CSV table of C-alpha atoms in Angstrom, one decimal:
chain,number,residue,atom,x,y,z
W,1,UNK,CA,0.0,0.0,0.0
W,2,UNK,CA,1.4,3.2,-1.0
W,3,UNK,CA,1.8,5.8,1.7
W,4,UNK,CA,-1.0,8.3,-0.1
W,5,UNK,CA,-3.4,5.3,0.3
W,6,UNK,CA,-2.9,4.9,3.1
W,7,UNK,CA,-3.2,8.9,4.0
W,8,UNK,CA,-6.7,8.4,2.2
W,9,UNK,CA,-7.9,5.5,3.5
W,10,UNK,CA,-6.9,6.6,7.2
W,11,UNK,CA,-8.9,10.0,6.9
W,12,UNK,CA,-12.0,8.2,5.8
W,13,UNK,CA,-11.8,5.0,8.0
W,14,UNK,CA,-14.2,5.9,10.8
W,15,UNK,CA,-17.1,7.4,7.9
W,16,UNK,CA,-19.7,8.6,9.7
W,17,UNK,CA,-17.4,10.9,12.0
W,18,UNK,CA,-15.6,11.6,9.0
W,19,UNK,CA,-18.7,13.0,7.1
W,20,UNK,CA,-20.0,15.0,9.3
W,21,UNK,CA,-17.1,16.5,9.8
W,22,UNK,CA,-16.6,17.2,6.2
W,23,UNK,CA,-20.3,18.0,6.2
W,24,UNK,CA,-19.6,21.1,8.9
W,25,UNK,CA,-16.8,22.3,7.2
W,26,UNK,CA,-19.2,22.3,4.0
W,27,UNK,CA,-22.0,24.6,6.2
W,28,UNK,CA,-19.2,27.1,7.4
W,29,UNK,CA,-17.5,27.1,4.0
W,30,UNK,CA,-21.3,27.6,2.4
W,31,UNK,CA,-21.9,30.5,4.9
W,32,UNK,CA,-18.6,32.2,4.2
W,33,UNK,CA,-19.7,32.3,0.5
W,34,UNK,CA,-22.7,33.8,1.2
W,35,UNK,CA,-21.4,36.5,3.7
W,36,UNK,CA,-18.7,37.0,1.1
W,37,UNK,CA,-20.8,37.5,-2.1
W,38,UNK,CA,-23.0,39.8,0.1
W,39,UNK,CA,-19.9,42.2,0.7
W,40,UNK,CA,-18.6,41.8,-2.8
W,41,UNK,CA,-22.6,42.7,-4.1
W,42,UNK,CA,-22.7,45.9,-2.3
W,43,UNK,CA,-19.4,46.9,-4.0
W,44,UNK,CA,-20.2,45.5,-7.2
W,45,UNK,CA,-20.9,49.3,-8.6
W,46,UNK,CA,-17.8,50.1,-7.0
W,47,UNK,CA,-15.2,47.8,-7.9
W,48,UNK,CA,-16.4,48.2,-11.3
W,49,UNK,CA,-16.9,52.1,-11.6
W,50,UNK,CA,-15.4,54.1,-14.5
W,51,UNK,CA,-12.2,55.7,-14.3
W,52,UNK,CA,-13.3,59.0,-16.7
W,53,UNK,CA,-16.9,59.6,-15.0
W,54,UNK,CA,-17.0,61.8,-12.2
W,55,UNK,CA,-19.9,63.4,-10.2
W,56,UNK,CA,-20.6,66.8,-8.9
W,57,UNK,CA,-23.1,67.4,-6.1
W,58,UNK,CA,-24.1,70.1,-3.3
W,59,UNK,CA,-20.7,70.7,-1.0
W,60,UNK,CA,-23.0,69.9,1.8
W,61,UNK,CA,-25.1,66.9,1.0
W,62,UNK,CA,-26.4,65.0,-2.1
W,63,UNK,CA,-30.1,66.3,-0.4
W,64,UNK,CA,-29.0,69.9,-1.3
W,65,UNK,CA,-29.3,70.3,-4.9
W,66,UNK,CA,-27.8,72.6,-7.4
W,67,UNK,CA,-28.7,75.7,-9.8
W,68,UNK,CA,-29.6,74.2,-13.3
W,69,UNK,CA,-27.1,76.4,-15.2
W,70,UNK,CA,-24.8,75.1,-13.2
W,71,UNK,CA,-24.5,72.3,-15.5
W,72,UNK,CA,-23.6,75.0,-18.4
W,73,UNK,CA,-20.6,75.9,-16.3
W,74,UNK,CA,-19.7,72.1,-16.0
W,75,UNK,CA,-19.3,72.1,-19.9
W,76,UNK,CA,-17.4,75.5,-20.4
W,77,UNK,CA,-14.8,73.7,-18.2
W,78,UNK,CA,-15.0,70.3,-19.5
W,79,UNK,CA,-15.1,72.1,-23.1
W,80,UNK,CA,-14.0,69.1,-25.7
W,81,UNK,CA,-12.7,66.7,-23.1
W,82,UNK,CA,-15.9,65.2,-22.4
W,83,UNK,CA,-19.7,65.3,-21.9
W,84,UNK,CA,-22.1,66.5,-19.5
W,85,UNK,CA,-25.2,65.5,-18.5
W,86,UNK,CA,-27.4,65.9,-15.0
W,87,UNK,CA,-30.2,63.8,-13.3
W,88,UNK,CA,-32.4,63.6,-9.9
W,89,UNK,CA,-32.5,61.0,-7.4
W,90,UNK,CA,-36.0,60.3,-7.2
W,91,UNK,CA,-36.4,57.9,-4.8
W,92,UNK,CA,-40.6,56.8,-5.0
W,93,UNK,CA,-42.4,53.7,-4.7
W,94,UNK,CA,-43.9,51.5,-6.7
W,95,UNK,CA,-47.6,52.3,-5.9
W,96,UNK,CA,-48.5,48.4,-5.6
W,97,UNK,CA,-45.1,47.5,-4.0
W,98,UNK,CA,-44.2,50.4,-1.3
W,99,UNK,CA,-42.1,48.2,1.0
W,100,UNK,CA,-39.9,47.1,-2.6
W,101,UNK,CA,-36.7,49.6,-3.1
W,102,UNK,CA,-35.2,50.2,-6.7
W,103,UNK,CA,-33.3,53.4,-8.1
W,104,UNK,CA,-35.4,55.5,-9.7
W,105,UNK,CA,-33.9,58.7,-11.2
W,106,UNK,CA,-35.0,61.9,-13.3
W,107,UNK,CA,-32.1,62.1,-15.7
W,108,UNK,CA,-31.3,64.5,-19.2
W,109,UNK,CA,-31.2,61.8,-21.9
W,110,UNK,CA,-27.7,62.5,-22.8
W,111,UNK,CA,-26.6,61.1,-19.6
W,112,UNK,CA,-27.1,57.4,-21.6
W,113,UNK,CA,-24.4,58.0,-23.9
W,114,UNK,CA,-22.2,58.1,-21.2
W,115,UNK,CA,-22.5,54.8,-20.0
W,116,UNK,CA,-22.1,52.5,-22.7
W,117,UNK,CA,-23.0,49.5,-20.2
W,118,UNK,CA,-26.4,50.4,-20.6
W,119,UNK,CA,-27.7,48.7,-23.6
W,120,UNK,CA,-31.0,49.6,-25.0
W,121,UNK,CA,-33.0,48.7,-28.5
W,122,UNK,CA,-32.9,51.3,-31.1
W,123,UNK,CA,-36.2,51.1,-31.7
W,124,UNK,CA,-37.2,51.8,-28.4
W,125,UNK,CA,-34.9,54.5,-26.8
W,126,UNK,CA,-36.9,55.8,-30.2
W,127,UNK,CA,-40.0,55.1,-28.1
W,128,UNK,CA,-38.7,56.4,-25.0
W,129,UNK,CA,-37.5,59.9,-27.1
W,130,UNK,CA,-40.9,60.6,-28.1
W,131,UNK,CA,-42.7,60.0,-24.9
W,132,UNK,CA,-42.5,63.0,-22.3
W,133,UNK,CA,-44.0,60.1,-19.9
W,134,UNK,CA,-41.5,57.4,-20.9
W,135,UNK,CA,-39.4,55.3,-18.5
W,136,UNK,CA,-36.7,53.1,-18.9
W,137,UNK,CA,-36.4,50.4,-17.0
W,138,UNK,CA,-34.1,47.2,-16.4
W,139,UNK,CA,-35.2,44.2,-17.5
W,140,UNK,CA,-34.8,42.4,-13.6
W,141,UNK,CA,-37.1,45.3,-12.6
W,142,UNK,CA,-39.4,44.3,-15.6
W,143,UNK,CA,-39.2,40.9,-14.5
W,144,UNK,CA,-40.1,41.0,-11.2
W,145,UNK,CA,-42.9,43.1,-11.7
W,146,UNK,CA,-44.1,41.7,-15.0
W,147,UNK,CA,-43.6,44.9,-16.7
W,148,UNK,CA,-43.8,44.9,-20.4
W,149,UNK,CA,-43.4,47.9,-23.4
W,150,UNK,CA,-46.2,49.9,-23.2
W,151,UNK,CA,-47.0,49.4,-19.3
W,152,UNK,CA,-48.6,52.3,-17.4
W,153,UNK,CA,-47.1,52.7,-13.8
W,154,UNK,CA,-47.5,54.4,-11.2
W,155,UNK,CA,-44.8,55.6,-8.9
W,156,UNK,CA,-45.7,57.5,-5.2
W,157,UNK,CA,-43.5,59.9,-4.3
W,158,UNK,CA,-41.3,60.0,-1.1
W,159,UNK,CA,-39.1,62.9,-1.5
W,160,UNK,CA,-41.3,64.4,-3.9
W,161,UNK,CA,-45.0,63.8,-2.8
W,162,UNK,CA,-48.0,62.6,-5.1
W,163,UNK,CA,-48.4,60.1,-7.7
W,164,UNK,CA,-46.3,59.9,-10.8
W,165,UNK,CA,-47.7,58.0,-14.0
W,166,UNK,CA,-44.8,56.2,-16.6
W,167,UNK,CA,-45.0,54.6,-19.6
W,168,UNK,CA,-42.9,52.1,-20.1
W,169,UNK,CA,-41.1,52.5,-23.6
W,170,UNK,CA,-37.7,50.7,-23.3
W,171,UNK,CA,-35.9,47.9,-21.0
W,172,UNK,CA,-32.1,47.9,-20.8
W,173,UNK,CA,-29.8,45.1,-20.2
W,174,UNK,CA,-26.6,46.5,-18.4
W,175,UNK,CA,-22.8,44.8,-19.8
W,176,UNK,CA,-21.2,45.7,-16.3
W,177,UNK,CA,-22.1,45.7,-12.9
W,178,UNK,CA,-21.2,49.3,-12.7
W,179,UNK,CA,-25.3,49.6,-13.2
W,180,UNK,CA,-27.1,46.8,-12.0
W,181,UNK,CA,-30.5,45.9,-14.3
W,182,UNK,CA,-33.2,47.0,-11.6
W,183,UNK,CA,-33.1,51.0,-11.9
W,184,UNK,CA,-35.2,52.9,-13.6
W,185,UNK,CA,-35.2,56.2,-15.4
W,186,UNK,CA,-37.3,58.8,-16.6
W,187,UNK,CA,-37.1,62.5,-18.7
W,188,UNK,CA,-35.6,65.4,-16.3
W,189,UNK,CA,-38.2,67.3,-17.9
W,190,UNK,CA,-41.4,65.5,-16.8
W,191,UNK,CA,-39.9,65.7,-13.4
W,192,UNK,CA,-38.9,69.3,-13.6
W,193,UNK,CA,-42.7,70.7,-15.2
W,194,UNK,CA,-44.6,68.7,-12.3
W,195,UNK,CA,-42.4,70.7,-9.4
W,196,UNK,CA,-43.5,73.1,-7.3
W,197,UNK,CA,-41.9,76.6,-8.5
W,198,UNK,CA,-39.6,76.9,-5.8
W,199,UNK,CA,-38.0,73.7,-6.6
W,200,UNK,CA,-37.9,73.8,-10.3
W,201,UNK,CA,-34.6,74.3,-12.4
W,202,UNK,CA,-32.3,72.1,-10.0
W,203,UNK,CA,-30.4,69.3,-10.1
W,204,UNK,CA,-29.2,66.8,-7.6
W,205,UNK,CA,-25.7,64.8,-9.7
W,206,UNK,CA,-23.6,66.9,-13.0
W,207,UNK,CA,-22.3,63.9,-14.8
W,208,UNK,CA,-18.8,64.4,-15.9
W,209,UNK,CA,-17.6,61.5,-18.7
W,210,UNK,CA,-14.0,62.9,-19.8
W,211,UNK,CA,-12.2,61.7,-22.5
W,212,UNK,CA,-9.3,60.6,-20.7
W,213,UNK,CA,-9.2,59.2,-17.3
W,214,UNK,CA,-5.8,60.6,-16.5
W,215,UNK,CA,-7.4,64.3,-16.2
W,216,UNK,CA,-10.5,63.4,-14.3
W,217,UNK,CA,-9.3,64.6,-11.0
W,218,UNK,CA,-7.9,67.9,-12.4
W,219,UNK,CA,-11.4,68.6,-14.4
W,220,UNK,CA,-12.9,67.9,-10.9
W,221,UNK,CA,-10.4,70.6,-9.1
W,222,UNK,CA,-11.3,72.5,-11.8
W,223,UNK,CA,-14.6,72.4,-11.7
W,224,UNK,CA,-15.1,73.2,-7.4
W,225,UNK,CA,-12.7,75.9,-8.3
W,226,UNK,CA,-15.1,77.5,-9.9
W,227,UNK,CA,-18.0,77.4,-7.4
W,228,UNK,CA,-15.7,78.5,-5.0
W,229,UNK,CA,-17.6,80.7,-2.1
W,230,UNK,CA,-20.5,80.7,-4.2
W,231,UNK,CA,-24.0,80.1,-3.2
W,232,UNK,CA,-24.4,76.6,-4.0
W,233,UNK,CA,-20.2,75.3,-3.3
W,234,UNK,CA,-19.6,71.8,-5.0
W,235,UNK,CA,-17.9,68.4,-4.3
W,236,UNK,CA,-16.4,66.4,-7.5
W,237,UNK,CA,-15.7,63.1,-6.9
W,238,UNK,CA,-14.7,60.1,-8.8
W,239,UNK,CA,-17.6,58.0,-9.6
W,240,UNK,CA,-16.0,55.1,-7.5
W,241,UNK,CA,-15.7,57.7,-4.4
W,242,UNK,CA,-19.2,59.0,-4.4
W,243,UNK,CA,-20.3,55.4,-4.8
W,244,UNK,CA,-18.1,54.8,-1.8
W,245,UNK,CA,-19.2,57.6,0.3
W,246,UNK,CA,-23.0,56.4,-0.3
W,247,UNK,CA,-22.3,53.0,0.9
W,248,UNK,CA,-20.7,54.5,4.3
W,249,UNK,CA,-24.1,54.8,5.3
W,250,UNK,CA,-23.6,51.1,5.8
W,251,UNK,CA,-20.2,51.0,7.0
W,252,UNK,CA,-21.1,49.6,10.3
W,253,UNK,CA,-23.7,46.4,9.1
W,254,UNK,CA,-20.4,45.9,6.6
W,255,UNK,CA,-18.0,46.2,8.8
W,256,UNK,CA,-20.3,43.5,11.7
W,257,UNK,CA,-21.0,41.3,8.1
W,258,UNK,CA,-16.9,41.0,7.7
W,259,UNK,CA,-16.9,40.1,11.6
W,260,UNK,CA,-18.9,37.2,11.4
W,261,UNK,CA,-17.2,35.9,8.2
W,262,UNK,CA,-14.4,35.9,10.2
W,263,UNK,CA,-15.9,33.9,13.3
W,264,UNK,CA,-17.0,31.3,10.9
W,265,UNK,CA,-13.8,30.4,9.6
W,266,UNK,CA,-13.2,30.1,13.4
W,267,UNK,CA,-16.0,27.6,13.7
W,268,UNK,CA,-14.8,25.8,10.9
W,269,UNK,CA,-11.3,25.5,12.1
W,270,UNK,CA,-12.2,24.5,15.7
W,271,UNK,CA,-14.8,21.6,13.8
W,272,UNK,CA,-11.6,19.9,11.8
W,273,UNK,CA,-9.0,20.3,15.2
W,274,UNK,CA,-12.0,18.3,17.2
W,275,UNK,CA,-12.0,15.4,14.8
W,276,UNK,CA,-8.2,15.7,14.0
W,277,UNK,CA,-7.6,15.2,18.2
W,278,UNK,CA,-10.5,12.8,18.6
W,279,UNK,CA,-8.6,10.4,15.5
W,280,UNK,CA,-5.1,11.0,16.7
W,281,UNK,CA,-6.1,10.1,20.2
W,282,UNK,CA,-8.1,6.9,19.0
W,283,UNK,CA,-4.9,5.7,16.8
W,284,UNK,CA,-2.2,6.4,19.6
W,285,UNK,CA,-1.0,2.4,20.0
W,286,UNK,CA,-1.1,2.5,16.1
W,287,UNK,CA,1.1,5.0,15.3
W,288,UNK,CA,3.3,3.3,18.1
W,289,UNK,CA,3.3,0.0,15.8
W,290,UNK,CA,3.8,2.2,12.9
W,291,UNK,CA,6.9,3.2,14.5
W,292,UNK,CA,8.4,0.1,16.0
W,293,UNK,CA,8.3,-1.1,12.0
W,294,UNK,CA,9.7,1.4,10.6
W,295,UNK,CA,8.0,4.5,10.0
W,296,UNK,CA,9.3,7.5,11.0
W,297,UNK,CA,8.0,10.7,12.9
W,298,UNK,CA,7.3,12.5,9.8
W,299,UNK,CA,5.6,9.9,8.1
W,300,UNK,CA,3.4,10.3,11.2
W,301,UNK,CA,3.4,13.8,11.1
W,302,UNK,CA,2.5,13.6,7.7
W,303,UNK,CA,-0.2,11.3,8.3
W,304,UNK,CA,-2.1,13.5,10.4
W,305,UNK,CA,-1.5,16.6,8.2
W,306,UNK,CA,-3.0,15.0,5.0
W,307,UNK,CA,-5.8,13.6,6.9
W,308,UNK,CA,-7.2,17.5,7.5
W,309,UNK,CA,-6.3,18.2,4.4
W,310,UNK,CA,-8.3,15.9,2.6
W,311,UNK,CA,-11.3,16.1,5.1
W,312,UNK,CA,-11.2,20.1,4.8
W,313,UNK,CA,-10.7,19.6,1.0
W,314,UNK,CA,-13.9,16.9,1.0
W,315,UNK,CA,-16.0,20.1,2.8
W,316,UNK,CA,-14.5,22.5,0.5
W,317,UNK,CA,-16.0,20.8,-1.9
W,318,UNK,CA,-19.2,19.9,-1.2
W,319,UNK,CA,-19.9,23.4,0.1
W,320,UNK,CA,-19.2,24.7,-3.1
W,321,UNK,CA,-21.5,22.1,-4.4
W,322,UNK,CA,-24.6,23.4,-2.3
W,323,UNK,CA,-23.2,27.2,-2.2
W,324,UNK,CA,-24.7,27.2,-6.1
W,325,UNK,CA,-27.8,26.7,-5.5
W,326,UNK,CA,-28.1,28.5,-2.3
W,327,UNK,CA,-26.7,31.8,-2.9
W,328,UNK,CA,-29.1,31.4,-6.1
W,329,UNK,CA,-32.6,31.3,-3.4
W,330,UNK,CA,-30.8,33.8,-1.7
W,331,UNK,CA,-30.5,36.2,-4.4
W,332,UNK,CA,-33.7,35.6,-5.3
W,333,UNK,CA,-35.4,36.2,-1.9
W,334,UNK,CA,-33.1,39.6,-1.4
W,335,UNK,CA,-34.0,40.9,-4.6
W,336,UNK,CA,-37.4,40.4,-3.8
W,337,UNK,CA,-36.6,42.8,-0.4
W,338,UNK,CA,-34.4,44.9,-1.8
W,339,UNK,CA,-34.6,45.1,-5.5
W,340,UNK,CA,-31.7,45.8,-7.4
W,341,UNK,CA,-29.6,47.8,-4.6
W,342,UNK,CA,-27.3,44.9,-3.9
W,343,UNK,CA,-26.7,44.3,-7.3
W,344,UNK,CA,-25.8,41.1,-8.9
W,345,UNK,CA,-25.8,38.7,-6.1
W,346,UNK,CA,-24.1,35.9,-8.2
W,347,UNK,CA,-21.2,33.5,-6.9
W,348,UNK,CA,-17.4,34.9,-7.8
W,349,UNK,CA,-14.8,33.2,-8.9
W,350,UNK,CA,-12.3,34.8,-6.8
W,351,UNK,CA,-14.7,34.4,-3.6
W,352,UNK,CA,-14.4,30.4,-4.3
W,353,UNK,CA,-10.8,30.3,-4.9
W,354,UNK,CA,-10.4,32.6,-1.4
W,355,UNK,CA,-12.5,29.6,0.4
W,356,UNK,CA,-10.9,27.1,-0.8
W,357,UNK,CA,-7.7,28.5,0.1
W,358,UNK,CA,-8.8,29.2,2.9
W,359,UNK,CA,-10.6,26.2,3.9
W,360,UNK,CA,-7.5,24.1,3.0
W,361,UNK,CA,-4.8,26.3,5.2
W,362,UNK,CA,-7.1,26.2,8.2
W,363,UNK,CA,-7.9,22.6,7.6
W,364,UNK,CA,-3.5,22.2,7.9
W,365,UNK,CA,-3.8,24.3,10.2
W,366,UNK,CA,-6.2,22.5,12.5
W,367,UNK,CA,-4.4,19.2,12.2
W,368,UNK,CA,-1.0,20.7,13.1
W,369,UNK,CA,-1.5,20.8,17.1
W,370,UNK,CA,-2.6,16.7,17.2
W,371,UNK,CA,0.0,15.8,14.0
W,372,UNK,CA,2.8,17.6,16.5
W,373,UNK,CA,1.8,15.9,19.1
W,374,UNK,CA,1.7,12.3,17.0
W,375,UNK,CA,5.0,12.9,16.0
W,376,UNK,CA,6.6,13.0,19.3
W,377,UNK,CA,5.2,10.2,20.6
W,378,UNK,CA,7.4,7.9,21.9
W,379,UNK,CA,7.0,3.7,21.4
W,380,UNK,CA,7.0,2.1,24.5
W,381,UNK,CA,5.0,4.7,26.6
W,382,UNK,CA,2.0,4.8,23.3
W,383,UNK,CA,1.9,0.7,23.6
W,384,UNK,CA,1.4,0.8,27.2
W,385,UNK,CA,-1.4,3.9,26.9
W,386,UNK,CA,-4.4,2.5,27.2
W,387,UNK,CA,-7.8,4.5,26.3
């Protein structure tokens, strides 16, 4: 019998303890997925942000808006080094689904062509053109509210009060997850006539798309400059900043999420150094007989050390198995509670290769403590132990 053999068929002798084992390193290793893919779906927008958009808001807070000619300031200093467009957090309800949350913004049209992620039919951004009434929406949004082309809506306002009618004219699909496919938007215009006079003729965001990301930051410096000790002082950020500074709001649940990832890789470590000491303890007058015919301390060692890692690799395994399919339900049952905020709530490649990793070095890790201990066991005094 080859030594890997016998490795393998060591680590699975006693089944049942075996597979449990490998089946709680599979929960915790399922569960660190999830927690892991939740982080990574809040920062989807983030990590994935454009380097040559930037946004301009109120110095004070994104609640405080800005002049509308503002915006023709914006372009005399961009001039031919980009485009500028301007929109309006919205932020109503669906009239038949006020406890569901998705973006909903008042935006200039010309804010589309600068993000090339958003894919829409020519035929009906045509639609959506024509019709002072038209939204766009994304097609998750459409699906989960089974809205199709042509659909009337009816969106109740939070920040601003009353009840907004849409036509549906046009469903994107989005080719990044810079912008996630559950936000909708609508003409600045429609939004602007239906304000009260006080409010009309501002803006909450200027959209900045330059031509070259290397100059973004100076256009932005450039830009504050200019509103300097006015009225209405700005703050130009990179789009990946202001997306950063927005999810702040959430620093703390984060920052608790991160904790508890943490504390189950804890869990699953404690799991595999339980079954590791229980085995090692059970095979003490073996690993004596081993000895006395020849083996040597690190073939013990080694022993022990390849039995976690195969057990931890078993759980690794199957808990990517299940983690599939239940991050899927997962996603589905957030979306459902929270619409398209999170983003795309899929499984990453880079999340599974950090569990595995991960699982494996604790699995080592786990065994080391009882494989140390094997090792240094001497002959005569393990054949007299008796458990």
């Amino acid at each position: 019998m080859s030594y890997f053999l016998l490795i393998f068929k060591s680590a699975f002798r006693n089944r049942l303890r075996s597979g449990l084992t490998a089946l709680g390193v599979a929960i915790a290793v399922v569960a660190f997925l999830f927690l892991r893919t939740l982080i990574g779906a809040w920062y989807a927008g983030v990590e994935n942000s454009a380097s040559n958009r930037i946004i301009t808001r109120n110095k004070i807070s994104t609640t405080f808006e800005l002049p509308l000619g503002s915006t023709d300031k914006v372009r005399n200093i961009t001039g031919d080094k980009g485009q500028v467009s301007y929109e309006n957090w919205f932020g109503a309800m669906y009239a038949k689904d006020e406890h569901g949350f998705f973006a909903n913004l008042a935006t200039d049209p010309e804010i589309f062509k600068m993000y090339p992620e958003i894919v829409i039919p020519d035929d009906q951004w045509k639609a959506y053109l024509e019709d002072r009434q038209a939204a766009v929406v994304g097609f998750r949004l459409a699906e989960k509210y089974g809205w199709k082309l042509g659909d009337k809506i009816t969106l109740r306002g939070t920040i601003y009060p009353g009840d907004w009618d849409f036509n549906v004219r046009a469903i994107y699909h989005s080719t990044s997850r810079a912008v996630d496919d559950a936000s909708m938007w609508f003409h600045w215009k429609y939004f602007n006539e239906k304000q009260l006079e006080a409010r009309r003729d501002h803006v909450g965001l200027i959209v900045t798309k330059v031509n070259d990301g290397a100059i973004a930051t100076g256009v932005g410096q450039a830009i504050d400059k200019e509103f300097a000790n006015s009225p209405a002082e700005t703050r130009t950020e990179s789009e990946k900043q202001f997306q950063l500074e927005f999810l702040s709001m959430a620093g703390a649940l984060l920052s608790a999420i991160r904790i508890i990832s943490y504390v189950v890789l804890l869990i699953l470590m404690l799991i595999l150094a339980n079954t590791m000491a229980m085995a090692t303890r059970e095979r003490t007058t073996e690993y004596a007989v081993m000895r006395a015919i020849g083996f040597q301390s690190r073939h013990i060692v080694g022993m022990v050390l390849g039995e976690g890692l195969l057990i931890s690799l078993a759980g690794a395994a199957l808990g990517i198995a299940l983690a599939a399919p239940s991050l899927k339900f997962a996603g589905q049952m957030l979306e459902k509670k929270m619409g398209g905020f999170l983003g795309d709530f899929a499984l990453q490649l880079d999340v599974v290769l950090l569990a595995v990793s991960v699982a494996l070095s604790l699995g080592m890790t786990a065994a080391a403590l009882p494989a140390r201990r094997a090792g240094k066991l001497k002959i005569v005094d393990a054949l007299r132990r008796v458990e």
